[in-house]
CSV table of C-alpha atoms and ligand atoms in Angstrom, one decimal:
chain,number,residue,atom,x,y,z
A,716,MET,CA,-78.6,54.8,-11.7
A,717,PHE,CA,-82.1,53.3,-11.0
A,718,GLY,CA,-83.4,56.8,-12.1
A,719,LEU,CA,-82.6,58.2,-8.8
A,720,PRO,CA,-81.0,61.7,-8.6
A,721,SER,CA,-77.3,62.0,-7.7
A,722,VAL,CA,-75.3,64.7,-6.0
A,723,ARG,CA,-72.0,66.3,-7.3
A,724,LEU,CA,-69.5,66.1,-4.3
A,725,GLY,CA,-66.6,67.8,-6.0
A,726,ARG,CA,-63.8,67.2,-8.5
A,727,PRO,CA,-60.7,65.5,-6.8
A,728,PHE,CA,-58.0,65.6,-9.2
A,729,GLY,CA,-60.2,67.1,-11.7
A,730,ILE,CA,-62.7,64.1,-11.8
A,731,PRO,CA,-66.1,64.8,-11.1
A,732,LEU,CA,-67.3,62.9,-8.1
A,733,GLU,CA,-71.1,61.9,-7.7
A,734,VAL,CA,-73.0,60.2,-5.1
A,735,ASP,CA,-76.2,58.5,-6.2
A,736,ALA,CA,-79.1,58.7,-3.9
A,737,SER,CA,-79.1,54.8,-3.7
A,738,TRP,CA,-75.9,55.2,-1.8
A,739,LEU,CA,-77.6,57.0,1.1
A,740,LEU,CA,-79.2,53.7,2.0
A,741,VAL,CA,-75.6,52.0,2.2
A,742,PHE,CA,-74.6,54.9,4.5
A,743,VAL,CA,-77.6,54.5,6.6
A,744,LEU,CA,-77.2,50.7,6.9
A,745,VAL,CA,-73.4,50.7,7.6
A,746,SER,CA,-73.8,53.5,10.1
A,747,SER,CA,-76.5,52.1,11.9
A,748,SER,CA,-75.2,48.8,12.1
A,749,LEU,CA,-71.9,50.2,13.3
A,750,THR,CA,-73.8,52.3,15.9
A,751,LEU,CA,-76.3,49.8,17.0
A,752,SER,CA,-74.4,46.5,16.9
A,753,TYR,CA,-70.7,46.4,16.0
A,754,PHE,CA,-69.3,49.0,18.4
A,755,PRO,CA,-71.6,48.1,21.3
A,756,SER,CA,-70.5,44.5,21.2
A,757,ALA,CA,-66.9,45.3,20.6
A,758,TYR,CA,-66.8,48.0,23.4
A,759,PRO,CA,-69.5,47.4,26.0
A,760,ASP,CA,-71.1,49.7,28.5
A,761,ALA,CA,-70.1,52.9,26.8
A,762,ALA,CA,-72.5,56.1,26.6
A,763,PRO,CA,-74.9,55.9,23.4
A,764,ALA,CA,-73.4,59.1,22.2
A,765,VAL,CA,-69.9,57.5,21.8
A,766,TYR,CA,-71.4,54.6,19.6
A,767,VAL,CA,-73.2,57.4,17.4
A,768,VAL,CA,-70.0,59.2,17.0
A,769,LEU,CA,-67.8,56.2,16.4
A,770,GLY,CA,-70.5,54.9,14.0
A,771,LEU,CA,-70.6,58.1,12.0
A,772,VAL,CA,-66.9,58.7,11.9
A,773,THR,CA,-66.3,55.2,10.7
A,774,SER,CA,-69.0,55.4,8.0
A,775,LEU,CA,-67.4,58.4,6.7
A,776,ALA,CA,-63.8,57.0,6.5
A,777,PHE,CA,-65.4,54.0,4.7
A,778,PHE,CA,-66.9,56.3,2.1
A,779,VAL,CA,-63.5,57.9,1.7
A,780,SER,CA,-62.0,54.6,1.3
A,781,LEU,CA,-64.5,53.7,-1.4
A,782,VAL,CA,-63.8,57.0,-3.3
A,783,LEU,CA,-60.0,56.5,-3.1
A,784,HIS,CA,-60.5,52.9,-4.6
A,785,GLU,CA,-62.4,54.4,-7.5
A,786,LEU,CA,-60.0,57.3,-7.9
A,787,ALA,CA,-57.1,54.9,-8.0
A,788,HIS,CA,-58.9,53.3,-11.2
A,789,SER,CA,-59.6,56.5,-12.9
A,790,LEU,CA,-56.2,58.1,-12.3
A,791,VAL,CA,-54.4,54.9,-13.7
A,792,ALA,CA,-57.0,55.1,-16.6
A,793,ARG,CA,-56.3,58.7,-17.3
A,794,ALA,CA,-52.6,58.2,-17.2
A,795,GLY,CA,-53.1,55.8,-20.1
A,796,GLY,CA,-54.8,58.4,-22.2
A,797,LEU,CA,-58.6,57.4,-21.5
A,798,LYS,CA,-61.2,60.0,-20.8
A,799,ILE,CA,-63.0,59.7,-17.6
A,800,SER,CA,-66.4,61.2,-17.3
A,801,LYS,CA,-67.0,60.9,-13.8
A,802,VAL,CA,-66.8,58.5,-10.7
A,803,THR,CA,-70.3,57.5,-9.2
A,804,LEU,CA,-70.8,55.9,-5.9
A,805,PHE,CA,-74.2,53.9,-5.9
A,806,LEU,CA,-75.9,50.9,-4.0
A,807,PHE,CA,-73.2,48.4,-4.9
A,808,GLY,CA,-70.1,50.5,-4.5
A,809,GLY,CA,-68.5,52.7,-7.0
A,810,VAL,CA,-68.1,52.9,-10.8
A,811,SER,CA,-65.5,55.0,-12.8
A,812,GLN,CA,-67.2,55.9,-16.1
A,813,MET,CA,-64.7,56.0,-18.9
A,814,GLU,CA,-65.6,57.1,-22.3
A,815,GLU,CA,-63.7,54.4,-24.0
A,816,GLU,CA,-62.2,51.1,-23.1
A,817,PRO,CA,-58.5,50.5,-22.3
A,818,ARG,CA,-56.4,50.0,-25.5
A,819,SER,CA,-54.1,47.4,-24.6
A,820,PRO,CA,-54.1,44.3,-22.0
A,821,GLY,CA,-51.4,45.8,-20.1
A,822,HIS,CA,-53.2,49.0,-19.3
A,823,GLU,CA,-56.2,47.2,-18.6
A,824,PHE,CA,-54.5,45.0,-16.1
A,825,LEU,CA,-52.9,48.1,-14.3
A,826,LEU,CA,-56.3,49.8,-14.4
A,827,ALA,CA,-58.1,46.9,-12.7
A,828,VAL,CA,-55.4,46.2,-10.1
A,829,ALA,CA,-55.1,49.9,-9.0
A,830,GLY,CA,-58.5,49.8,-7.1
A,831,PRO,CA,-57.9,46.6,-5.0
A,832,ALA,CA,-54.4,47.5,-4.5
A,833,THR,CA,-55.4,50.9,-3.0
A,834,SER,CA,-58.1,49.1,-0.8
A,835,VAL,CA,-55.3,46.7,0.5
A,836,LEU,CA,-53.0,49.5,1.2
A,837,ILE,CA,-55.7,51.4,3.2
A,838,GLY,CA,-56.6,48.0,4.9
A,839,VAL,CA,-53.0,47.3,6.0
A,840,THR,CA,-52.3,50.9,7.0
A,841,SER,CA,-55.4,50.8,9.3
A,842,LEU,CA,-54.4,47.5,10.8
A,843,GLY,CA,-50.9,48.9,11.5
A,844,ALA,CA,-52.3,52.0,13.1
A,845,ARG,CA,-54.6,49.7,15.3
A,846,THR,CA,-51.5,47.7,16.5
A,847,LEU,CA,-49.6,50.7,17.2
A,848,LEU,CA,-52.5,52.3,19.2
A,849,ILE,CA,-52.9,49.2,21.2
A,850,ALA,CA,-49.1,49.1,21.9
A,851,ALA,CA,-49.3,52.7,23.0
A,852,GLY,CA,-52.2,51.8,25.5
A,853,ALA,CA,-54.9,53.9,23.6
A,854,ALA,CA,-58.5,53.3,24.6
A,855,PRO,CA,-60.6,51.2,22.5
A,856,PRO,CA,-62.8,53.8,20.8
A,857,LEU,CA,-59.4,55.3,19.4
A,858,TRP,CA,-58.4,51.9,17.7
A,859,LEU,CA,-61.7,50.2,17.0
A,860,PRO,CA,-62.4,52.2,14.0
A,861,PHE,CA,-59.1,51.4,12.5
A,862,GLU,CA,-59.7,47.7,13.1
A,863,TYR,CA,-63.0,47.9,11.3
A,864,LEU,CA,-61.5,49.9,8.3
A,865,GLY,CA,-58.8,47.4,8.3
A,866,LEU,CA,-61.0,44.4,7.8
A,867,ILE,CA,-63.7,46.0,5.5
A,868,ASN,CA,-61.1,47.3,3.1
A,869,ILE,CA,-59.3,43.9,2.8
A,870,ALA,CA,-62.8,42.2,2.4
A,871,LEU,CA,-63.6,44.9,-0.3
A,872,ALA,CA,-60.4,44.1,-2.2
A,873,ALA,CA,-61.1,40.4,-1.9
A,874,PHE,CA,-64.5,40.6,-3.2
A,875,ASN,CA,-63.5,42.7,-6.0
A,876,LEU,CA,-60.9,40.5,-7.0
A,877,LEU,CA,-63.4,37.6,-7.7
A,878,PRO,CA,-62.4,36.6,-11.3
A,879,GLY,CA,-65.9,37.7,-12.8
A,880,PHE,CA,-66.2,40.4,-15.4
A,881,PRO,CA,-66.9,43.4,-14.8
A,882,LEU,CA,-65.4,43.2,-11.3
A,883,ASP,CA,-61.9,44.2,-11.0
A,884,GLY,CA,-60.7,40.6,-10.9
A,885,GLY,CA,-62.7,39.9,-13.9
A,886,ARG,CA,-61.0,42.8,-15.6
A,887,VAL,CA,-57.6,41.2,-14.6
A,888,LEU,CA,-58.7,37.8,-16.1
A,889,ARG,CA,-60.1,39.6,-19.2
A,890,ALA,CA,-56.5,41.4,-19.6
A,891,ILE,CA,-54.8,38.1,-19.4
A,892,LEU,CA,-57.1,36.3,-21.8
A,893,TRP,CA,-56.9,39.3,-24.1
A,894,ALA,CA,-53.1,39.0,-24.2
A,895,ILE,CA,-53.2,35.3,-24.9
A,896,THR,CA,-56.0,35.3,-27.5
A,897,LYS,CA,-55.5,38.7,-28.9
A,898,ASN,CA,-59.3,38.9,-29.1
A,899,LEU,CA,-60.9,41.2,-26.8
A,900,LEU,CA,-64.4,40.0,-27.5
A,901,LYS,CA,-63.5,36.5,-27.0
A,902,ALA,CA,-61.8,37.5,-23.7
A,903,THR,CA,-64.8,39.5,-22.5
A,904,ARG,CA,-67.2,36.5,-23.3
A,905,TRP,CA,-65.1,34.1,-21.1
A,906,ALA,CA,-64.5,36.5,-18.4
A,907,SER,CA,-68.2,37.6,-18.2
A,908,ARG,CA,-69.4,33.9,-18.3
A,909,LEU,CA,-67.3,33.2,-15.2
A,910,GLY,CA,-68.9,36.5,-13.8
A,911,GLN,CA,-72.3,34.9,-14.3
A,912,ALA,CA,-71.1,31.6,-12.9
A,913,ILE,CA,-69.7,33.2,-9.8
A,914,GLY,CA,-73.0,35.2,-9.5
A,915,GLY,CA,-74.9,31.8,-9.6
A,916,LEU,CA,-72.7,30.4,-6.9
A,917,LEU,CA,-73.1,33.4,-4.6
A,918,ILE,CA,-77.0,32.8,-5.1
A,919,ALA,CA,-76.6,29.2,-4.2
A,920,VAL,CA,-74.6,29.9,-1.1
A,921,ALA,CA,-77.3,32.2,0.0
A,922,VAL,CA,-80.0,29.6,-0.8
A,923,PHE,CA,-77.8,27.0,1.2
A,924,GLY,CA,-77.6,29.2,4.1
A,925,VAL,CA,-81.4,30.0,4.3
A,926,LEU,CA,-82.1,26.2,4.0
A,927,ARG,CA,-79.9,25.7,7.1
A,928,GLY,CA,-81.7,28.6,8.8
A,929,THR,CA,-79.4,31.3,8.6
A,930,PHE,CA,-80.3,34.5,7.0
A,931,ASP,CA,-76.9,36.1,7.3
A,932,LEU,CA,-75.8,35.2,3.8
A,933,VAL,CA,-78.9,36.7,2.1
A,934,TRP,CA,-76.8,39.6,1.1
A,935,PHE,CA,-74.7,37.1,-1.1
A,936,ALA,CA,-77.8,36.4,-3.1
A,937,VAL,CA,-78.3,40.1,-3.9
A,938,MET,CA,-74.7,40.5,-4.8
A,939,GLY,CA,-74.8,37.5,-7.0
A,940,TRP,CA,-78.0,38.3,-8.7
A,941,PHE,CA,-76.5,41.8,-9.4
A,942,LEU,CA,-73.0,40.4,-10.7
A,943,SER,CA,-74.7,38.0,-13.1
A,944,ASN,CA,-76.7,40.8,-14.4
A,945,MET,CA,-73.7,42.9,-14.9
A,946,SER,CA,-71.9,40.3,-16.5
A,947,SER,CA,-74.3,39.8,-19.2
A,948,VAL,CA,-74.9,43.4,-19.8
A,949,ALA,CA,-71.1,43.9,-20.0
A,950,TYR,CA,-70.7,41.4,-22.7
A,951,GLN,CA,-73.5,42.6,-24.6
A,952,GLN,CA,-72.1,46.1,-24.6
A,953,GLN,CA,-68.6,44.7,-25.7
A,954,GLN,CA,-70.4,42.9,-28.5
A,955,LEU,CA,-72.3,46.3,-29.5
A,956,ARG,CA,-68.8,48.2,-29.4
A,957,VAL,CA,-67.2,45.6,-31.6
A,958,THR,CA,-70.2,45.9,-34.1
A,959,LEU,CA,-70.2,49.7,-33.9
A,960,ALA,CA,-66.3,49.7,-34.5
A,961,GLU,CA,-67.0,48.3,-37.9
A,962,VAL,CA,-70.0,50.8,-38.8
A,963,PRO,CA,-68.9,54.0,-40.7
A,964,LEU,CA,-70.7,57.2,-39.7
A,965,ARG,CA,-71.8,57.5,-43.5
A,966,ARG,CA,-74.1,54.5,-43.0
A,967,ILE,CA,-76.1,55.7,-40.0
A,968,MET,CA,-75.9,59.6,-40.5
A,969,SER,CA,-79.2,61.7,-41.3
A,970,THR,CA,-78.8,64.3,-44.1
A,971,PRO,CA,-80.1,67.4,-42.6
A,972,ALA,CA,-81.7,69.5,-45.3
A,973,VAL,CA,-81.7,72.6,-43.0
A,974,LEU,CA,-78.4,74.4,-42.3
A,975,ALA,CA,-78.3,77.7,-40.4
A,976,PRO,CA,-76.2,80.5,-42.2
A,977,SER,CA,-73.8,81.9,-39.6
A,978,ASP,CA,-75.4,85.6,-40.0
A,979,VAL,CA,-78.8,84.7,-39.1
A,980,SER,CA,-80.1,86.2,-35.9
A,981,LEU,CA,-81.0,84.5,-32.7
A,982,GLU,CA,-84.5,85.8,-33.1
A,983,GLU,CA,-84.8,84.2,-36.4
A,984,MET,CA,-83.1,81.0,-35.1
A,985,ALA,CA,-85.6,80.7,-32.4
A,986,HIS,CA,-88.7,81.1,-34.5
A,987,SER,CA,-88.0,79.7,-37.9
A,988,TYR,CA,-85.6,77.0,-36.8
A,989,PHE,CA,-86.3,75.9,-33.3
A,990,LEU,CA,-90.0,76.6,-33.1
A,991,GLY,CA,-90.9,76.0,-36.7
A,992,GLY,CA,-88.4,73.4,-37.5
A,993,ARG,CA,-88.2,69.7,-36.7
A,994,HIS,CA,-84.7,69.5,-35.4
A,995,THR,CA,-83.2,70.5,-31.9
A,996,ARG,CA,-79.8,71.5,-33.2
A,997,TYR,CA,-78.5,73.0,-36.5
A,998,PRO,CA,-75.0,73.0,-38.3
A,999,VAL,CA,-74.0,76.6,-38.8
A,1000,VAL,CA,-72.2,77.3,-42.1
A,1001,THR,CA,-70.3,80.3,-43.7
A,1002,ASP,CA,-70.4,80.0,-47.7
A,1003,GLY,CA,-71.4,76.3,-47.4
A,1004,LYS,CA,-68.4,75.5,-45.1
A,1005,VAL,CA,-69.2,74.2,-41.6
A,1006,ILE,CA,-68.0,76.4,-38.8
A,1007,GLY,CA,-70.1,75.2,-35.7
A,1008,LEU,CA,-73.3,73.6,-34.1
A,1009,ILE,CA,-76.1,75.5,-32.5
A,1010,ASP,CA,-78.7,74.2,-30.3
A,1011,LEU,CA,-81.5,75.9,-28.2
A,1012,SER,CA,-79.5,75.9,-24.8
A,1013,ARG,CA,-76.9,78.1,-26.5
A,1014,VAL,CA,-79.5,80.5,-27.7
A,1015,ASN,CA,-81.2,80.6,-24.3
A,1016,GLN,CA,-77.7,81.6,-22.7
A,1017,VAL,CA,-78.1,85.0,-24.5
A,1018,PRO,CA,-80.6,87.4,-23.0
A,1019,ARG,CA,-83.9,87.7,-25.1
A,1020,GLU,CA,-83.5,91.4,-25.8
A,1021,ARG,CA,-80.1,90.7,-27.5
A,1022,TRP,CA,-81.5,88.1,-29.8
A,1023,ARG,CA,-82.0,90.6,-32.6
A,1024,SER,CA,-78.4,91.7,-32.7
A,1025,THR,CA,-76.6,88.5,-32.0
A,1026,THR,CA,-76.0,86.0,-34.9
A,1027,ALA,CA,-76.0,82.1,-34.8
A,1028,GLY,CA,-72.2,82.4,-35.7
A,1029,GLU,CA,-71.5,84.4,-32.5
A,1030,VAL,CA,-73.1,81.7,-30.3
A,1031,ALA,CA,-72.5,78.3,-31.9
A,1032,ALA,CA,-70.1,75.7,-30.7
A,1033,LEU,CA,-67.1,76.5,-32.6
A,1034,ASP,CA,-64.9,73.7,-31.2
A,1035,LEU,CA,-64.8,71.9,-34.3
A,1036,ALA,CA,-62.3,69.1,-33.2
A,1037,SER,CA,-65.0,67.8,-30.9
A,1038,ILE,CA,-68.0,68.0,-33.1
A,1039,VAL,CA,-66.6,67.1,-36.6
A,1040,ALA,CA,-65.8,63.6,-37.9
A,1041,SER,CA,-64.9,62.1,-41.1
A,1042,PRO,CA,-67.7,60.0,-43.0
A,1043,ASP,CA,-65.2,56.8,-42.6
A,1044,ALA,CA,-64.7,57.2,-39.0
A,1045,SER,CA,-66.4,54.5,-36.8
A,1046,VAL,CA,-69.6,55.0,-34.8
A,1047,ASP,CA,-67.7,53.7,-31.7
A,1048,SER,CA,-65.2,56.3,-31.9
A,1049,VAL,CA,-67.7,59.1,-31.5
A,1050,LEU,CA,-70.0,57.4,-28.9
A,1051,GLY,CA,-68.3,59.4,-26.0
A,1052,ARG,CA,-69.4,62.7,-27.9
A,1053,LEU,CA,-72.9,61.7,-28.1
A,1054,GLU,CA,-73.5,61.6,-24.3
A,1055,PRO,CA,-76.0,63.9,-23.1
A,1056,ASP,CA,-73.5,66.3,-21.2
A,1057,GLY,CA,-71.4,66.6,-24.3
A,1058,PRO,CA,-72.2,68.4,-27.7
A,1059,GLY,CA,-74.9,65.7,-28.3
A,1060,ALA,CA,-74.2,65.5,-32.0
A,1061,VAL,CA,-71.5,64.7,-34.4
A,1062,LEU,CA,-71.2,66.8,-37.8
A,1063,VAL,CA,-70.1,64.4,-40.6
A,1064,VAL,CA,-67.8,66.6,-42.9
A,1065,GLU,CA,-66.0,65.8,-46.0
A,1066,ASP,CA,-63.7,68.5,-47.7
A,1067,ARG,CA,-65.2,71.0,-45.0
A,1068,ARG,CA,-68.8,70.5,-46.5
A,1069,LEU,CA,-71.4,69.0,-44.5
A,1070,ALA,CA,-72.2,65.3,-45.4
A,1071,GLY,CA,-74.6,64.4,-42.5
A,1072,ILE,CA,-75.2,64.8,-38.9
A,1073,VAL,CA,-75.1,61.8,-36.3
A,1074,THR,CA,-77.1,62.0,-32.9
A,1075,ARG,CA,-77.8,59.5,-30.3
A,1076,ALA,CA,-81.1,58.9,-32.1
A,1077,ASP,CA,-79.3,57.7,-35.3
A,1078,VAL,CA,-77.3,55.3,-33.1
A,1079,ILE,CA,-80.2,53.9,-31.3
A,1080,ARG,CA,-82.1,53.5,-34.6
A,1081,PHE,CA,-79.2,51.5,-36.0
A,1082,ILE,CA,-79.0,49.4,-32.9
A,1083,ASN,CA,-82.8,48.5,-33.0
A,1084,GLU,CA,-82.7,47.8,-36.8
A,1085,SER,CA,-79.6,45.5,-36.5
A,1086,ALA,CA,-81.2,43.8,-33.6
A,1087,GLN,CA,-84.4,43.1,-35.7
A,1088,HIS,CA,-82.2,41.6,-38.5
A,1089,ALA,CA,-80.1,39.4,-36.1
B,1333,ZN,ZN1,-62.6,48.5,-8.3
């Protein structure tokens, strides 16, 4: 996001968790406002070290709550058969990156509700812990973090439940409209228009605040601007998906003239194909039948001194199920496989013979051409 680097923190439940560099800004803002203002006013006259520790511990717990919110979305998505590529935390919270869209309104509804429900659960549990600690006579530094976490998680759930797509509440609305109209695109259009309207309203509230001399609500303008942008982008993406679902691979594939026989050595692959040729990946064939796909990164995994004795067939990606598709499959159905961290290309195969190859570049060219004709 924003071209900044992101750090991978682990794979809870097998789902890669990444933190975008922009999120560090949030962490610094939250922990410094807790340390410098929230805790000193809620619990005056303590040593500065107490505020620093409280600020750090509470920000970390807030971070964990955000991760749990996103993981809840991802786990419900996965339980319904959707592939999750990763969860990323960035400036405005988290996103669960799904390779495909929910297949039914019911699943979309559950998937959308899972995040806010988790936040409410964390919020209510934290407030419960606070009440118990106060009843047991605990000192404020022990229960103040729970009070903050309780309120922030409930506020987080409330914001996310605003009915503007692609916020969680907007997804809930889209699921309901989808169930009623049976038309996903129409449902997305209405839910994202409401998202733009809510974004505009948030900006108006911020402007109103500034006109009355208070700057506390300026953050609303940032959120509103972000929400209305996200809404229009989300609608365009949905429109594109609908278009791409109707276009068969045979319409956009390029027909590669160059195939790599499986018994060619890596030495020759490197010189004649990758250095001398025009493509970055080649289908590998035996007797004219496709057996896999090879690119330079696979060649580079083999030490140079073994290039002469190793053949293309030995190092090619052989997992045909993930790289092969029929000419009649829709472009939309293979988009997930064209992501940069996947195989990067789909081989279009008819009767085990190669009919063409589809890469990201082909999809982008098609999108640009259809945008010009529109
Ligand atoms: Zn959410």
